[in-house]
Amino acid sequence: MSQLIKITLPDGSVREYEKGTTGLQIAASISEGLARNVLAAKVNGQVWDATRAIEQDSTLQLLTWNDLEGKNTFWHSSAHLMAEALEALYPGIKFGIGPPIETGFYYDVDFGDHKLEGEELEKIEAKMIELAKQKSEFIRKEVSKQDAIAYFQEKGDEYKLDLLEGLEDGTITFYEQGNFTDLCRGPHIPNTGFVKAVKLTNIAGAYWRGDEKRKVLTRIYGVTFPKAQELKDYLTLLEEAKKRDHRKIGRELELFTFSEKVGMGLPLWLPKGTLLRERLVAFMKRAQDKSGYQQVTTPHIGHKVLYETSGHYEKYGKDSFQPIMTPNEGEAFLLKPMNCPHHCEIYKHKPRSYKDLPIRYAEFGTVYRYEQSGELHGLTRVRGFTQDDAHIFCRPDQVKEEFIKVIDLVLYVFKALGFQDYTAQISLRDPEKREKYIGTDEAWEKAESAIIEAAAEKGLETVTELGEAAFYGPKLDFMVKDALGRKWQLGTIQVDYQLPDRFQLEYIGSDNQKHRPVMIHRAPFGSLERFVAVLIEHCAGDFPLWLAPEQINILPISEKYISYAEELKGILEDAGITGNIDNRDEKIGRKIRDSEVKKVPFMLIVGEKEQEERKVAVRKHGQGDLGSLSLEEFIEYFQGIISQSLSKE
């Protein structure tokens, strides 16, 4: 007699199936069309192979290409498909890891003496498609540690043997498809036939396990799709992304540069970039001043003891610049990896009362992290960056109110800068790995509840991610979609019960007893460098008018009108409008084209008529001629655009 199990579907309905039924079979019982599209199954909150038997009462979500976890499974399986193709084409190669990433996948490969060239990628793509058409099933096998070691010893793959060292017997699985077997926890799609389109996008070097002392492997990046048209659309998107690359636009607009002599990952801001940066800082300072923040300034270095107290040295010491030793024996300082320990010491410099709280300290503080050279990328991944950091010290009963105020500030920033599509990610600790975090369960539960309630009260669209919390507390991260639909993490708010305890911070309560304040970390921009990079790519260098480093370009038709242009420039600067005069001996058409290329928002053309009438002929970038305006009319029009952009309504 067969045993029945109850399966609860996402809509709350419950169906009964025979014990051992798979997610794919359940999909087929609902709809053949659904079954054709199922990539994986989420069973009791864990993503499984859709072909894996379900042995007990469970909740079930069937995952397709439209689900993030479905895409991740598809791309993980595609990494295995690429590995199978590579092994067929280059016998004897060895494999590191091959995970899915945000868009696609990669695999780290040891080719031995062979150096993989870019032109070989097409051959690998063709082999992947050939193997995909065989519709080979992904077969999961539980393997003992002894058998797994024996398999990879015989194969001669030291990388898999290295990975096996950290695994326990009873937790090890192999996956096979076609002629390829890999050490993998899964899950995978039902068979390779789901993969219809392949593009290998890049070749890079990567140290095995991120250790610069170990061998550099060849990292091959790729992306796959279940439909050929989706690959075409993606490649079109990539071309647009290349045009918007912040490194390219930053160079063209003369915003920033890098120098090997200064050091990799240490950006140099050019005059126009510095102006843009200062405008962002001034914008944030105005908003913070209105919200009751006090500006503070702290050094670029701190005593090693400071970061040992905060826990940052234990967590990040290996990834930071090495200690700076002083002439005093045993005395060591560190380049500042975080601003928060310094702010704790500022709070602590005098006694505090419950009436003083909340106290909000803000600083545009530059911090330093030793990112590996292979991870550096323009402004998005650097070794020295400035955070729009602030720390709020408040009573426990003030946490939710303060958290909501910070959410309002973040949303104001997004509106002013044209980021309209965003999701709030509630990042909680991993309940299975509590040793990664500091502090009591009670403090964590309070902090997590405050974040969840605040996000709900603001009506934010949220997703919850376990294991994404900071080591000292949960956080709310804002995931923003740019104009190309790419997701970026911009803005973070974190509740922290741990640092006040580590630094022995106190305030005297209404009961005349000592109490610990709660600390809220917040950075709406995050890193100024990374924020500028994302902003450049989002708006393709066409910055909001209030932010543009060069807001106007005055174009005299000939040298006879340069003195009038200089007079105009002075009047406009008094009105807070900045820009330049193009006094080159060039035709006006060339000057207009060059201004368009530089993405200057407004061109003010002046000639005989404009000088006589005390007017300017106005052209708007990307729109063309707006007609002739008096200087007063132009200033009013210009300031009206900015007022609307920065309005909180």
XYZ file of C-alpha atoms in Angstrom:
649
model
C 0.000 0.000 0.000
C 1.473 3.320 -1.099
C 1.987 6.113 1.416
C 0.620 9.574 0.623
C 2.314 12.870 1.466
C 0.771 16.338 1.554
C 2.247 19.039 -0.702
C 1.393 22.672 0.088
C 1.656 24.952 -2.973
C 2.366 28.742 -2.897
C -1.345 29.617 -3.204
C -2.004 27.679 0.032
C -3.721 24.736 -1.660
C -2.781 21.247 -0.464
C -2.525 18.209 -2.742
C -1.741 14.599 -1.930
C 0.861 12.581 -3.840
C 2.617 9.274 -3.393
C 5.717 9.392 -1.240
C 8.808 9.719 -3.469
C 7.062 11.897 -6.077
C 9.330 14.525 -7.656
C 8.703 18.224 -8.170
C 8.711 17.604 -11.922
C 5.986 14.959 -11.604
C 3.911 17.334 -9.490
C 4.369 20.025 -12.172
C 3.146 17.564 -14.834
C 0.049 16.810 -12.731
C -0.774 20.530 -12.748
C 0.056 21.335 -16.372
C 2.245 19.840 -19.109
C 3.205 23.399 -20.080
C 4.413 24.072 -16.541
C 6.399 20.826 -16.485
C 8.209 21.828 -19.701
C 9.399 25.024 -18.004
C 10.309 23.813 -14.503
C 14.035 24.189 -13.797
C 14.141 23.396 -10.067
C 11.913 22.909 -7.029
C 11.937 24.814 -3.750
C 11.085 22.243 -1.082
C 10.550 23.494 2.475
C 12.509 26.640 1.588
C 15.486 24.810 0.025
C 16.168 24.676 -3.721
C 16.315 21.074 -4.983
C 16.609 19.270 -8.277
C 13.136 19.080 -9.786
C 13.842 15.352 -10.309
C 14.628 14.656 -6.642
C 12.115 12.535 -4.699
C 10.084 14.224 -1.943
C 9.677 11.827 0.963
C 7.551 13.786 3.481
C 4.872 16.455 3.825
C 6.387 19.601 2.332
C 5.843 23.065 0.960
C 6.683 23.300 -2.738
C 7.408 26.133 -5.155
C 8.151 25.177 -8.763
C 10.923 27.394 -10.129
C 11.129 28.555 -13.748
C 13.268 31.000 -15.716
C 11.111 33.805 -14.291
C 12.396 33.081 -10.755
C 15.829 34.266 -9.605
C 16.532 30.858 -8.051
C 15.440 29.207 -11.287
C 17.921 31.328 -13.258
C 20.676 30.550 -10.743
C 20.051 26.807 -11.151
C 20.052 27.177 -14.956
C 23.382 29.034 -14.900
C 24.930 26.643 -12.373
C 24.065 23.758 -14.699
C 25.474 25.751 -17.619
C 28.812 25.983 -15.771
C 28.832 22.163 -15.627
C 27.911 22.019 -19.323
C 30.861 24.304 -20.124
C 33.144 22.113 -17.992
C 32.010 19.039 -19.942
C 32.774 20.835 -23.211
C 36.184 21.961 -21.924
C 37.116 18.464 -20.788
C 36.171 17.075 -24.204
C 38.251 19.712 -26.014
C 41.214 19.887 -23.590
C 41.725 16.428 -22.001
C 43.580 16.460 -18.678
C 42.529 19.947 -17.540
C 41.551 20.474 -13.903
C 38.647 22.360 -12.375
C 38.297 24.705 -9.412
C 34.821 26.110 -8.741
C 32.019 27.020 -11.146
C 29.205 29.006 -9.481
C 26.314 30.991 -10.926
C 26.698 34.776 -10.634
C 24.274 37.677 -11.053
C 24.220 37.326 -14.830
C 25.523 33.953 -15.942
C 28.315 31.874 -14.470
C 32.042 31.222 -14.480
C 34.373 28.286 -13.994
C 37.969 28.468 -12.747
C 40.102 26.089 -14.801
C 43.735 24.941 -14.757
C 44.750 24.439 -18.398
C 48.268 23.355 -17.470
C 50.725 24.692 -20.064
C 47.987 25.778 -22.485
C 47.090 29.484 -22.582
C 43.459 29.915 -23.577
C 42.985 32.581 -26.264
C 39.827 34.582 -26.900
C 39.281 33.103 -30.371
C 38.900 29.639 -28.793
C 35.689 30.672 -27.034
C 33.558 30.172 -30.155
C 34.793 26.580 -30.424
C 33.823 25.988 -26.774
C 30.390 27.578 -27.346
C 29.750 25.284 -30.306
C 30.702 22.237 -28.243
C 28.360 23.340 -25.441
C 25.435 23.598 -27.880
C 26.309 20.179 -29.323
C 26.293 18.639 -25.832
C 23.134 20.515 -24.806
C 21.239 18.941 -27.710
C 21.970 15.496 -26.261
C 19.577 16.356 -23.402
C 21.787 14.594 -20.873
C 20.151 14.281 -17.456
C 21.826 15.735 -14.377
C 22.118 12.786 -11.990
C 22.712 13.348 -8.279
C 24.723 10.765 -6.323
C 25.579 10.707 -2.637
C 29.235 9.695 -2.238
C 31.357 8.805 0.775
C 34.335 11.043 1.446
C 36.666 8.091 0.929
C 35.209 7.306 -2.513
C 35.196 10.992 -3.489
C 38.886 11.324 -2.576
C 39.724 8.137 -4.476
C 37.888 9.416 -7.578
C 39.733 12.737 -7.735
C 43.074 11.194 -6.784
C 42.745 8.886 -9.784
C 41.718 11.835 -11.940
C 44.639 13.896 -10.587
C 42.538 16.962 -9.713
C 44.153 18.595 -6.667
C 41.594 21.417 -6.594
C 38.662 19.099 -5.911
C 40.765 17.270 -3.313
C 41.423 20.641 -1.648
C 37.672 21.317 -1.548
C 36.978 17.859 -0.122
C 39.206 18.591 2.895
C 36.569 20.973 4.236
C 33.626 18.589 3.731
C 32.247 15.993 6.140
C 31.297 12.422 5.305
C 27.574 12.166 4.618
C 27.328 15.665 3.083
C 29.139 14.952 -0.210
C 27.373 14.644 -3.552
C 28.513 14.201 -7.146
C 26.564 15.307 -10.208
C 26.941 13.574 -13.551
C 25.765 14.661 -16.969
C 26.960 13.052 -20.183
C 30.653 12.238 -19.763
C 31.296 14.746 -16.963
C 31.295 14.171 -13.201
C 31.754 16.972 -10.666
C 31.862 17.449 -6.919
C 28.781 19.600 -6.334
C 25.989 20.153 -3.822
C 23.589 21.153 -6.631
C 20.853 21.695 -7.482
C 20.630 21.358 -11.273
C 18.104 21.559 -14.079
C 16.531 18.270 -15.271
C 18.699 17.986 -18.398
C 21.065 19.940 -20.650
C 18.398 20.358 -23.352
C 17.003 23.451 -21.628
C 20.119 25.378 -22.743
C 19.427 26.814 -26.214
C 21.821 29.764 -26.483
C 25.380 30.281 -25.212
C 27.786 33.189 -25.079
C 31.173 33.032 -23.353
C 31.844 36.630 -22.483
C 35.282 36.969 -20.908
C 38.538 35.322 -19.825
C 40.274 36.475 -16.635
C 42.802 35.242 -14.095
C 41.823 34.241 -10.565
C 43.938 33.004 -7.673
C 42.799 29.633 -6.392
C 40.645 30.289 -3.342
C 41.453 34.012 -3.639
C 44.935 33.442 -2.201
C 47.646 35.466 -3.964
C 50.223 32.873 -2.887
C 48.447 30.124 -4.840
C 48.213 29.379 -8.543
C 46.411 31.681 -10.972
C 43.611 29.773 -12.718
C 41.837 30.757 -15.926
C 38.355 32.063 -15.137
C 35.930 31.752 -18.068
C 32.731 33.798 -17.805
C 29.612 32.914 -19.740
C 25.882 33.334 -19.972
C 23.181 31.041 -21.360
C 19.488 31.343 -22.158
C 16.522 29.054 -22.800
C 15.687 31.004 -25.995
C 17.973 32.324 -28.737
C 16.121 35.681 -28.829
C 16.932 36.295 -25.174
C 20.636 35.996 -25.954
C 20.260 38.514 -28.808
C 18.498 40.930 -26.446
C 21.219 40.425 -23.838
C 24.019 41.116 -26.332
C 22.243 44.322 -27.372
C 22.131 45.270 -23.670
C 25.860 44.535 -23.347
C 26.623 46.879 -26.238
C 24.630 49.628 -24.550
C 26.427 48.892 -21.271
C 29.789 49.332 -23.037
C 28.696 52.778 -24.210
C 27.699 53.635 -20.638
C 30.815 52.163 -18.974
C 31.714 54.661 -16.250
C 35.425 54.203 -16.974
C 34.898 55.257 -20.608
C 32.556 58.169 -19.809
C 34.697 59.250 -16.841
C 37.676 59.501 -19.183
C 35.718 61.360 -21.898
C 34.190 63.848 -19.436
C 37.501 64.236 -17.559
C 36.056 63.231 -14.184
C 38.702 60.912 -12.726
C 41.849 58.984 -13.552
C 44.177 56.365 -12.060
C 47.959 56.289 -11.798
C 50.165 53.247 -11.261
C 52.615 55.472 -9.401
C 49.895 56.529 -6.959
C 48.681 52.930 -6.672
C 46.075 50.582 -8.112
C 42.558 51.166 -6.860
C 43.285 54.702 -5.622
C 41.276 57.120 -7.801
C 42.447 60.640 -8.615
C 39.536 63.055 -8.988
C 40.050 65.640 -11.748
C 38.609 69.191 -11.435
C 35.252 68.364 -13.067
C 34.918 65.125 -11.120
C 35.795 66.915 -7.902
C 33.091 69.511 -8.598
C 30.540 66.736 -9.178
C 31.682 65.000 -5.995
C 31.508 68.221 -3.962
C 27.975 68.858 -5.226
C 26.934 65.401 -4.043
C 28.541 66.060 -0.646
C 26.884 69.495 -0.338
C 23.506 67.990 -1.300
C 23.813 65.321 1.390
C 25.086 67.768 4.032
C 22.079 70.059 3.436
C 19.708 67.115 3.830
C 21.539 65.929 6.953
C 21.588 69.387 8.527
C 17.805 69.557 8.165
C 17.540 66.132 9.810
C 19.579 67.042 12.888
C 22.956 65.504 12.045
C 26.203 66.972 13.359
C 29.289 66.825 11.149
C 32.443 65.307 12.651
C 35.935 64.647 11.286
C 38.200 61.739 12.210
C 41.770 60.736 11.227
C 42.674 58.437 8.337
C 44.452 56.082 10.741
C 43.692 54.607 14.141
C 45.482 52.570 16.770
C 45.253 48.827 16.190
C 43.587 48.503 19.620
C 40.647 50.582 18.344
C 39.827 48.014 15.650
C 40.512 45.075 17.953
C 37.920 46.544 20.319
C 35.372 46.993 17.522
C 35.973 43.514 16.081
C 36.974 44.884 12.684
C 40.553 43.688 13.002
C 39.460 40.107 13.665
C 36.974 40.142 10.772
C 38.848 42.265 8.204
C 42.478 42.378 9.374
C 43.680 39.936 6.731
C 41.963 41.930 3.974
C 43.179 45.340 5.134
C 46.446 47.145 4.582
C 49.058 45.816 6.968
C 49.709 47.652 10.262
C 51.817 50.820 10.264
C 54.558 50.384 12.851
C 55.766 53.451 14.774
C 59.259 54.003 16.305
C 57.770 52.859 19.638
C 58.280 49.119 19.875
C 55.032 47.156 19.544
C 52.918 50.210 18.668
C 50.832 49.704 15.524
C 48.310 51.795 13.617
C 45.971 50.834 10.774
C 44.652 52.742 7.802
C 41.007 53.269 8.737
C 38.819 50.424 7.359
C 35.647 51.838 8.980
C 34.503 55.130 10.494
C 32.226 53.694 13.193
C 34.866 52.941 15.889
C 36.040 56.565 15.723
C 32.460 57.816 16.129
C 32.003 55.568 19.179
C 34.968 57.302 20.785
C 33.478 60.727 19.955
C 30.217 59.700 21.653
C 32.219 58.550 24.660
C 34.139 61.783 25.197
C 31.634 63.078 27.778
C 28.723 61.759 29.895
C 25.338 61.425 28.143
C 21.765 61.708 29.391
C 18.635 60.092 27.920
C 17.545 63.663 27.110
C 20.580 64.050 24.783
C 19.506 61.163 22.562
C 19.305 60.653 19.679
C 22.770 61.939 18.744
C 23.514 61.795 15.012
C 27.148 62.056 13.861
C 27.879 62.324 10.121
C 31.184 62.250 8.274
C 32.378 61.945 4.701
C 35.187 59.709 5.865
C 37.732 58.068 3.575
C 38.440 54.417 4.424
C 40.872 51.855 3.033
C 40.523 48.157 2.207
C 43.156 46.065 0.475
C 41.091 44.618 -2.378
C 42.966 42.074 -4.477
C 44.247 43.507 -7.745
C 42.108 41.118 -9.810
C 38.963 42.428 -8.093
C 39.625 46.131 -8.762
C 37.276 47.689 -11.303
C 37.114 51.409 -12.078
C 35.318 53.246 -9.274
C 33.093 50.307 -8.335
C 35.863 48.365 -6.564
C 38.681 50.474 -5.171
C 41.142 50.429 -2.267
C 40.413 53.919 -0.953
C 36.867 55.279 -0.911
C 34.782 57.892 0.881
C 31.599 56.887 2.681
C 28.728 59.252 3.446
C 28.792 57.655 6.841
C 26.634 58.520 9.831
C 25.982 56.875 13.165
C 22.909 57.495 15.252
C 23.114 56.784 18.978
C 19.627 56.394 20.409
C 17.545 54.790 23.130
C 15.931 51.396 22.358
C 12.487 53.048 22.226
C 13.755 55.439 19.503
C 15.163 52.816 17.116
C 12.166 52.353 14.837
C 11.428 56.087 14.552
C 15.066 56.844 13.695
C 15.161 53.979 11.215
C 12.084 55.335 9.425
C 13.677 58.813 9.218
C 16.738 57.296 7.553
C 14.524 55.442 5.057
C 12.935 58.807 4.177
C 16.400 60.297 3.589
C 17.441 57.412 1.322
C 14.255 57.716 -0.744
C 14.802 61.479 -1.112
C 18.309 60.816 -2.459
C 16.971 58.289 -4.980
C 14.284 60.716 -6.194
C 16.745 63.596 -6.652
C 19.053 61.372 -8.704
C 16.439 59.644 -10.850
C 16.555 56.143 -9.331
C 12.918 55.069 -9.469
C 13.101 51.258 -9.521
C 14.375 49.785 -6.266
C 13.758 47.004 -3.761
C 14.623 47.007 -0.063
C 16.544 43.903 0.960
C 16.131 42.924 4.605
C 19.459 41.249 5.379
C 19.268 38.920 8.386
C 21.775 36.559 9.969
C 22.070 32.935 8.900
C 20.346 30.959 11.693
C 22.499 27.932 10.828
C 25.815 29.804 11.246
C 25.421 31.924 14.342
C 29.136 31.702 15.079
C 29.717 34.231 12.247
C 28.008 36.977 14.294
C 28.681 38.772 17.565
C 26.090 39.604 20.227
C 23.173 37.917 21.986
C 20.162 36.275 20.362
C 17.901 38.716 22.224
C 19.683 41.763 20.772
C 19.567 40.282 17.268
C 15.851 39.544 17.536
C 15.113 43.124 18.667
C 17.189 44.608 15.852
C 15.662 42.368 13.174
C 12.122 43.166 14.364
C 12.775 46.930 14.246
C 13.955 46.730 10.625
C 11.070 44.525 9.480
C 8.468 46.772 11.163
C 9.996 50.015 9.812
C 10.089 48.671 6.236
C 6.463 47.536 6.555
C 5.320 50.927 7.891
C 6.964 52.700 4.933
C 5.263 50.286 2.510
C 8.572 49.284 0.908
C 8.745 46.442 -1.583
C 11.044 44.045 0.268
C 12.888 40.769 -0.084
C 14.465 38.923 2.845
C 17.938 37.385 2.589
C 19.296 35.122 5.304
C 23.051 35.266 5.877
C 23.492 38.752 4.399
C 23.620 40.652 7.709
C 26.761 42.437 8.874
C 28.643 40.549 11.577
C 27.389 43.021 14.212
C 23.761 43.426 13.162
C 20.987 43.119 10.557
C 20.554 45.719 7.847
C 18.293 47.128 5.174
C 20.047 47.338 1.812
C 18.503 49.205 -1.105
C 18.851 47.301 -4.384
C 18.447 49.788 -7.241
C 17.816 48.969 -10.903
C 19.577 51.284 -13.324
C 18.427 52.350 -16.807
C 19.679 49.025 -18.230
C 17.828 46.944 -15.648
C 20.994 45.992 -13.742
C 20.793 45.735 -9.957
C 23.141 47.666 -7.686
C 23.286 47.805 -3.914
C 23.056 51.525 -3.055
C 22.325 52.755 0.412
C 22.382 50.742 3.598
C 20.919 51.092 7.106
C 22.100 48.831 9.929
C 20.976 48.364 13.512
C 23.783 47.543 15.938
C 23.529 46.475 19.578
C 27.111 45.155 19.583
C 29.517 48.110 19.185
C 27.921 50.103 22.033
C 28.590 47.070 24.211
C 32.169 46.586 22.971
C 32.982 50.264 23.534
C 31.089 50.398 26.848
C 28.917 53.295 25.639
C 26.426 54.600 28.190
C 23.761 57.148 28.935
C 21.980 57.946 32.189
C 18.302 57.047 31.875
C 15.252 58.686 33.459
C 15.652 56.110 36.253
C 19.113 57.586 36.970
C 20.698 54.255 35.997
C 23.294 53.556 33.292
C 21.991 52.143 29.984
C 23.474 51.134 26.626
C 22.462 53.159 23.568
C 21.591 51.438 20.296
C 23.674 52.399 17.264
C 22.283 52.821 13.730
C 24.812 52.855 10.877
C 23.631 54.492 7.647
C 25.091 55.498 4.299
C 22.566 56.505 1.598
C 25.313 56.809 -1.042
C 27.414 54.027 0.445
C 30.746 54.715 -1.199
C 30.909 58.027 -3.100
C 33.167 56.366 -5.683
C 30.824 53.470 -6.343
C 27.759 55.733 -6.260
C 29.266 58.024 -8.908
C 30.128 54.988 -11.071
C 26.553 53.679 -10.899
C 25.126 57.161 -11.494
C 27.325 57.650 -14.583
C 26.159 54.351 -16.077
C 22.521 54.975 -15.105
C 22.324 58.372 -16.806
C 25.094 57.744 -19.391
C 26.884 60.882 -18.164
C 23.789 63.080 -18.590
C 23.731 64.153 -14.957
C 20.783 65.906 -13.303
C 21.183 69.640 -13.904
C 21.918 70.450 -10.229
C 24.754 67.921 -10.214
C 26.383 68.462 -13.613
C 29.958 69.736 -13.125
C 29.660 71.884 -16.258
C 26.098 73.213 -16.372
C 26.454 75.697 -19.224
C 28.785 76.390 -22.096
C 28.739 79.916 -23.490
C 29.485 79.872 -27.219
C 30.456 83.248 -28.778
C 29.906 83.266 -32.543
C 33.193 85.154 -32.936
C 35.882 86.787 -30.804
C 33.946 90.089 -30.970
C 31.478 88.695 -28.445
C 33.918 87.181 -25.929
C 33.698 90.198 -23.606
C 29.876 89.872 -23.551
C 30.284 86.128 -22.867
C 32.609 86.890 -19.944
C 30.083 89.357 -18.524
C 27.339 86.715 -18.790
C 29.516 84.104 -17.102
C 30.068 86.398 -14.109
C 26.332 87.115 -13.722
C 25.468 83.402 -14.010
C 28.124 82.414 -11.462
C 26.581 84.910 -9.017
C 23.307 82.993 -9.544
C 25.068 79.697 -8.743
C 25.308 78.519 -12.359
C 28.729 77.216 -13.384
C 30.298 76.594 -16.746
C 32.813 77.748 -19.327
C 33.261 79.933 -22.387
C 34.281 78.203 -25.612
C 36.442 80.975 -27.085
C 38.219 78.750 -29.631
C 38.573 80.005 -33.189
C 36.051 77.443 -34.463
C 32.753 77.631 -36.337
C 29.658 77.688 -34.112
C 28.489 74.320 -35.507
C 31.689 72.659 -34.284
C 31.341 74.282 -30.857
C 27.761 72.996 -30.556
C 28.789 69.446 -31.557
C 31.636 69.440 -29.039
C 29.305 70.643 -26.261
C 26.871 67.844 -27.124
C 29.666 65.276 -26.866
C 30.656 66.679 -23.461
C 26.981 66.363 -22.397
C 26.829 69.985 -21.176
C 23.154 70.579 -20.233
C 22.840 74.080 -21.767
C 24.594 75.946 -24.552
C 24.202 79.723 -24.556
C 25.014 81.107 -28.009
C 25.855 84.808 -28.212
C 26.315 87.000 -31.262
C 25.467 90.499 -32.420
C 21.696 90.220 -31.885
C 22.046 88.645 -28.399
C 24.550 91.300 -27.328
C 22.332 94.154 -28.523
C 19.175 92.721 -26.856
C 21.004 91.516 -23.720
C 19.790 87.980 -24.386
C 21.127 84.456 -25.057
C 20.115 81.882 -27.685
C 19.547 78.714 -25.621
C 20.143 75.128 -26.752
C 19.420 72.181 -24.460
C 21.547 69.034 -24.648
C 19.691 66.313 -26.518
C 16.721 68.591 -27.345
C 18.056 71.440 -29.447
C 16.999 75.075 -29.779
C 14.833 76.582 -27.016
C 14.795 80.074 -28.499
C 16.054 83.441 -27.284
C 15.765 84.316 -23.582
C 16.799 87.262 -21.446
C 19.352 86.385 -18.794
C 16.713 86.789 -16.077
C 14.350 84.403 -17.927
C 17.095 81.821 -18.370
C 18.133 81.980 -14.688
C 14.496 81.560 -13.587
C 14.024 78.621 -15.998
C 17.303 76.999 -14.874
C 16.575 77.360 -11.156
C 13.026 76.063 -11.648
C 14.370 72.781 -13.063
C 16.684 72.366 -10.062
C 13.971 73.223 -7.519
C 11.708 70.585 -9.012
C 14.496 67.966 -8.958
C 15.363 68.616 -5.314
C 11.804 69.003 -4.065
C 10.829 66.493 -1.392
C 7.315 66.285 -2.820
